[in-house]
PDB file of C-alpha atoms in Angstrom:
ATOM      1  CA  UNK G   7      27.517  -1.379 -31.070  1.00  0.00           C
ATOM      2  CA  UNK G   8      25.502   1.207 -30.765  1.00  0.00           C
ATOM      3  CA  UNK G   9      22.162   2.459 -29.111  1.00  0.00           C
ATOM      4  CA  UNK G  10      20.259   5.220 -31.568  1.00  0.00           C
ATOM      5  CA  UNK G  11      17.332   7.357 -29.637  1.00  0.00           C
ATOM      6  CA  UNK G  12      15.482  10.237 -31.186  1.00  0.00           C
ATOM      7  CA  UNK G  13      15.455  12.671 -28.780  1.00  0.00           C
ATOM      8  CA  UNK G  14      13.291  16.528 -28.073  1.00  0.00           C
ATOM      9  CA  UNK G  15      12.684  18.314 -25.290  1.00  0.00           C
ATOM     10  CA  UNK G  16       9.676  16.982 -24.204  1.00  0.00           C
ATOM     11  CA  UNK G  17       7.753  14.179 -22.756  1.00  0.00           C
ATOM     12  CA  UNK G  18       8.059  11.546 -25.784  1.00  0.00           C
ATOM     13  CA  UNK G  19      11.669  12.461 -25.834  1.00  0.00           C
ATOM     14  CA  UNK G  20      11.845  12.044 -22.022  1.00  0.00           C
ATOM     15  CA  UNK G  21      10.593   8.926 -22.188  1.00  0.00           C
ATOM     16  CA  UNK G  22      12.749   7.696 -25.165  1.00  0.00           C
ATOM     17  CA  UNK G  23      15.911   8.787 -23.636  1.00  0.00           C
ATOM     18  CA  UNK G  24      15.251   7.441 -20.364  1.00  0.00           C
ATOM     19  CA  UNK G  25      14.291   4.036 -22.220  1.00  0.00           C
ATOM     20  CA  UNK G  26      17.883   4.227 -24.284  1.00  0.00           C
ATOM     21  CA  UNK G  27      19.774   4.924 -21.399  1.00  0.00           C
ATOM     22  CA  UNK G  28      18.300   1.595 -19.772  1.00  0.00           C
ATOM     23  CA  UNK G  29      18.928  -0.388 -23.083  1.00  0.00           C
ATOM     24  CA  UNK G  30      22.786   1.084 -23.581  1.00  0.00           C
ATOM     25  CA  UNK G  31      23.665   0.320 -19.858  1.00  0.00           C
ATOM     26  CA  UNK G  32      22.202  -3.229 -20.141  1.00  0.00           C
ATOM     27  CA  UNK G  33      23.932  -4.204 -23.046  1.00  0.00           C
ATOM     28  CA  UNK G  34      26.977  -2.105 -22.301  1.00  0.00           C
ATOM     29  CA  UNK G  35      26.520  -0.025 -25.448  1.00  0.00           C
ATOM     30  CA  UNK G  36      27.428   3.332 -26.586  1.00  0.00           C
ATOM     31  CA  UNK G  37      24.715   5.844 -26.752  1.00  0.00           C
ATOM     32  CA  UNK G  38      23.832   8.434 -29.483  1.00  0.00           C
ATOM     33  CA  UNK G  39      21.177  10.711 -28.737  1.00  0.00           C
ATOM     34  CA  UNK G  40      20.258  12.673 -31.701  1.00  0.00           C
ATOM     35  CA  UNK G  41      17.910  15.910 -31.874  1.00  0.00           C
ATOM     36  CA  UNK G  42      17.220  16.473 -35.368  1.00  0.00           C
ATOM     37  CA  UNK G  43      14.682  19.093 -36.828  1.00  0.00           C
ATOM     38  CA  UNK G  44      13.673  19.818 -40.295  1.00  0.00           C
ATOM     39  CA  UNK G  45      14.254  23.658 -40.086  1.00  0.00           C
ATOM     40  CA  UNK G  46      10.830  24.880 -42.023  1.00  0.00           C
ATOM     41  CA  UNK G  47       9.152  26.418 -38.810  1.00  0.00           C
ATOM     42  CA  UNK G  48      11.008  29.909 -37.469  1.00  0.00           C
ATOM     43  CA  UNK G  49      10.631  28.072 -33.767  1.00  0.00           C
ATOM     44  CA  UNK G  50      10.957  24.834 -33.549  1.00  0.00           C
ATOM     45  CA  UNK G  51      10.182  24.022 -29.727  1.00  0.00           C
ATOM     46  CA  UNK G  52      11.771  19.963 -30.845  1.00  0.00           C
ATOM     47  CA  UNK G  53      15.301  21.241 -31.351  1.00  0.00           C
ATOM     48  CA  UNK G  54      17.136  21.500 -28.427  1.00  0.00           C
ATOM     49  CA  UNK G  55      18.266  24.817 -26.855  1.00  0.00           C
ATOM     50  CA  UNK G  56      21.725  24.728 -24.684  1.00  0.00           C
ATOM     51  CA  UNK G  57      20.645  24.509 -21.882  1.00  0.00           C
ATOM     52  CA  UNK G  58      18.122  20.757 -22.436  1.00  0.00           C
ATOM     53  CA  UNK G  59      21.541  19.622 -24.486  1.00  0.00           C
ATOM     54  CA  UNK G  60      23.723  20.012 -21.400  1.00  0.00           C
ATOM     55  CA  UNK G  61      21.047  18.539 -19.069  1.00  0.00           C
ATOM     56  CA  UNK G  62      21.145  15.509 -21.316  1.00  0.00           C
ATOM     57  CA  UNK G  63      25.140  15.158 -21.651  1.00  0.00           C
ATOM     58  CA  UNK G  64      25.241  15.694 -17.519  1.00  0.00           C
ATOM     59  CA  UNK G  65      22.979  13.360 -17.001  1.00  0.00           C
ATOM     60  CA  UNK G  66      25.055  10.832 -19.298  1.00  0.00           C
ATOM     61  CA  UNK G  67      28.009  11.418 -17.642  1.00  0.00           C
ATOM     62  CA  UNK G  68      25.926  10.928 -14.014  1.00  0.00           C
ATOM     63  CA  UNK G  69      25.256   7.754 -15.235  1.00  0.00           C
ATOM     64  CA  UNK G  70      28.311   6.519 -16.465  1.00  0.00           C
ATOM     65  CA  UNK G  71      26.824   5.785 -19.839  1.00  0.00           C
ATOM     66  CA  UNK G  72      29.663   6.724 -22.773  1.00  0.00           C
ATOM     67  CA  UNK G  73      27.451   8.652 -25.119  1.00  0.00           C
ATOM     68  CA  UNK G  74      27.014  11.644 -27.093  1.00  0.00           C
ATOM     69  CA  UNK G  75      24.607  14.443 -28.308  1.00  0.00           C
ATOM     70  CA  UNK G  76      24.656  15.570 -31.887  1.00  0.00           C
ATOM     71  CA  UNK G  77      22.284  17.367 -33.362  1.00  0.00           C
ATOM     72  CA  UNK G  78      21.568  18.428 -37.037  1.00  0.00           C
ATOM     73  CA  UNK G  79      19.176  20.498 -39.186  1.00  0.00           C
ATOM     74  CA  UNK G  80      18.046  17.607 -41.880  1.00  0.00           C
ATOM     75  CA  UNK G  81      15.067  17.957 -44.800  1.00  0.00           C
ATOM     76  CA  UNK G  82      13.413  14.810 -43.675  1.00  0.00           C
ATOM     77  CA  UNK G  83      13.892  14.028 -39.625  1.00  0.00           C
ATOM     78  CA  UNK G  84      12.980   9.863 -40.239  1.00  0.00           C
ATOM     79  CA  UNK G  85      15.056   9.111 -43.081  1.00  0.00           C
ATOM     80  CA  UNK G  86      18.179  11.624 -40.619  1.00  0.00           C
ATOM     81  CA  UNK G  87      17.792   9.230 -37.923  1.00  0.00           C
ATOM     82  CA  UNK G  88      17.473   6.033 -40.397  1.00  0.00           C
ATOM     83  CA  UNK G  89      20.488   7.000 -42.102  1.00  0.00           C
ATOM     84  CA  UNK G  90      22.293   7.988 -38.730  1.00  0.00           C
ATOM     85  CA  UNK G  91      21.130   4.286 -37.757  1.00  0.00           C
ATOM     86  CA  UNK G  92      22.816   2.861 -40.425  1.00  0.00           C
ATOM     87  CA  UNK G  93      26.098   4.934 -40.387  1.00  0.00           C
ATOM     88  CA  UNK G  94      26.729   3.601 -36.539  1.00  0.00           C
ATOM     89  CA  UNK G  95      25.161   0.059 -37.326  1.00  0.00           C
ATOM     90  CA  UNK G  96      23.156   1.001 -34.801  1.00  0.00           C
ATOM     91  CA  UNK G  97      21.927  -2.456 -32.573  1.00  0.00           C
ATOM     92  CA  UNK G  98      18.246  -0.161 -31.553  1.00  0.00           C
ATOM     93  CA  UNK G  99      16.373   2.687 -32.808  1.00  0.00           C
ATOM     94  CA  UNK G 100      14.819   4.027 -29.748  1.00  0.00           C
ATOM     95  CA  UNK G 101      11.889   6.947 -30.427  1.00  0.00           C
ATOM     96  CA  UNK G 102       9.107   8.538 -28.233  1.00  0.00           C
ATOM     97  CA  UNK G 103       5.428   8.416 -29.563  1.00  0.00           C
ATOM     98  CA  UNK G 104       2.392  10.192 -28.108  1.00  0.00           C
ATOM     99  CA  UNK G 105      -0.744   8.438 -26.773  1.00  0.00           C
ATOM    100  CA  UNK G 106      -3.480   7.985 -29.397  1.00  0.00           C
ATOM    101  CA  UNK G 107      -7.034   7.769 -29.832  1.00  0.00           C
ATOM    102  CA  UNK G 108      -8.688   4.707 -31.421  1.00  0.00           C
ATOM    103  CA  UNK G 109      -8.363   6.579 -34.596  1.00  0.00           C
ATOM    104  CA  UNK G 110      -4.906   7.759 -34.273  1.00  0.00           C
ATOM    105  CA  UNK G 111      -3.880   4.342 -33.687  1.00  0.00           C
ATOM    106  CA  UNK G 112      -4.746   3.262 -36.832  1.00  0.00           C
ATOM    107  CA  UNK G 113      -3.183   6.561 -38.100  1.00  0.00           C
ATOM    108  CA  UNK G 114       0.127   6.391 -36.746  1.00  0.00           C
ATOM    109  CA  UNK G 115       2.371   9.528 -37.576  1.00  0.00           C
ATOM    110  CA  UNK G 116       3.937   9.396 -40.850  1.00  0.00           C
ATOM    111  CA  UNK G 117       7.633  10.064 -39.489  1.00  0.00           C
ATOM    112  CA  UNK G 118       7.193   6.555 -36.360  1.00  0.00           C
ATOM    113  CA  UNK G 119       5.721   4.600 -38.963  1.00  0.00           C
ATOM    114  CA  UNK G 120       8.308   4.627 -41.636  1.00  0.00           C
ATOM    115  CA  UNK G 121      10.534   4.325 -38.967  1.00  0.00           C
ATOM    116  CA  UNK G 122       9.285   1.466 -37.896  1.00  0.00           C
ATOM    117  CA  UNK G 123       9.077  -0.007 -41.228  1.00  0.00           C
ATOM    118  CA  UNK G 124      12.231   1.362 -42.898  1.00  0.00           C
ATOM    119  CA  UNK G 125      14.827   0.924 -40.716  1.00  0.00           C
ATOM    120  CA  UNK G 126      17.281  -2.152 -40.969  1.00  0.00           C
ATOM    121  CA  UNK G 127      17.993  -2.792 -37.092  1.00  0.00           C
ATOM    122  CA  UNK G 128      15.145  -3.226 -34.200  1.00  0.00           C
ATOM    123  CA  UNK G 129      12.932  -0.568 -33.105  1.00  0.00           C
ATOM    124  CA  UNK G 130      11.879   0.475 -29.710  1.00  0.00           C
ATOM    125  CA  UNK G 131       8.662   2.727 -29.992  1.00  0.00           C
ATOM    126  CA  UNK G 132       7.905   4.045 -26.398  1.00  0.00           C
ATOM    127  CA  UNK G 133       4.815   6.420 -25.449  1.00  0.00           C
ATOM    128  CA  UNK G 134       5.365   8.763 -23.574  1.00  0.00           C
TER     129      UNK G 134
END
């Protein structure tokens, strides 16, 4: 099977990646990491430029872990990486979220919380 993460450049990527990569070696699973961005803004600092993609497939091989990078320019970036879920029956969804205030809590970001509530296999929400 298959480990899913949603990955970006950042910290809540950082930390989703580094929590995949801990879930795919313990259950001796293949690894997708996949950077998806909806296109609408002319910079979008969550797509990945070269150089973070190679970082990421280096540090794959490092590790040993048998995994791969894709990404993709999708309308909607939660129902890309439930659908990409599905199409690898994916065993975990692993993707970043940022610390929140009281408020925010109870707010969660649209895209995590259909996530969480969408998709058919187990999720792994991890804050950065």
């Amino acid at each position: 099977m298959t480990v899913v993460v949603g990955w970006t450049p950042d910290a809540r990527g950082h930390a989703a990646l580094v929590r995949a990569i801990a879930e795919a070696q313990v259950h001796d699973e293949r690894l997708l990491v996949v950077n998806a961005s909806s296109g609408t803004a002319p910079v979008d600092d969550r797509f990945a430029g070269v150089a973070d993609v190679s970082q990421v497939r280096a540090l794959l091989d490092s590790l040993g872990v048998d995994g791969e990078v894709r990404q993709t320019v999708v309308r909607d970036v939660g129902d890309a990486l439930l659908d990409i879920a599905e199409e690898v029956d994916a065993s975990m969804l692993v993707i970043g979220i940022r610390h929140r205030s009281p408020v925010g809590k109870l707010l969660m970001g649209s895209t995590a919380q259909r996530i969480l509530l969408d998709a058919r296999c187990p999720v792994l929400a991890v804050k950065a």
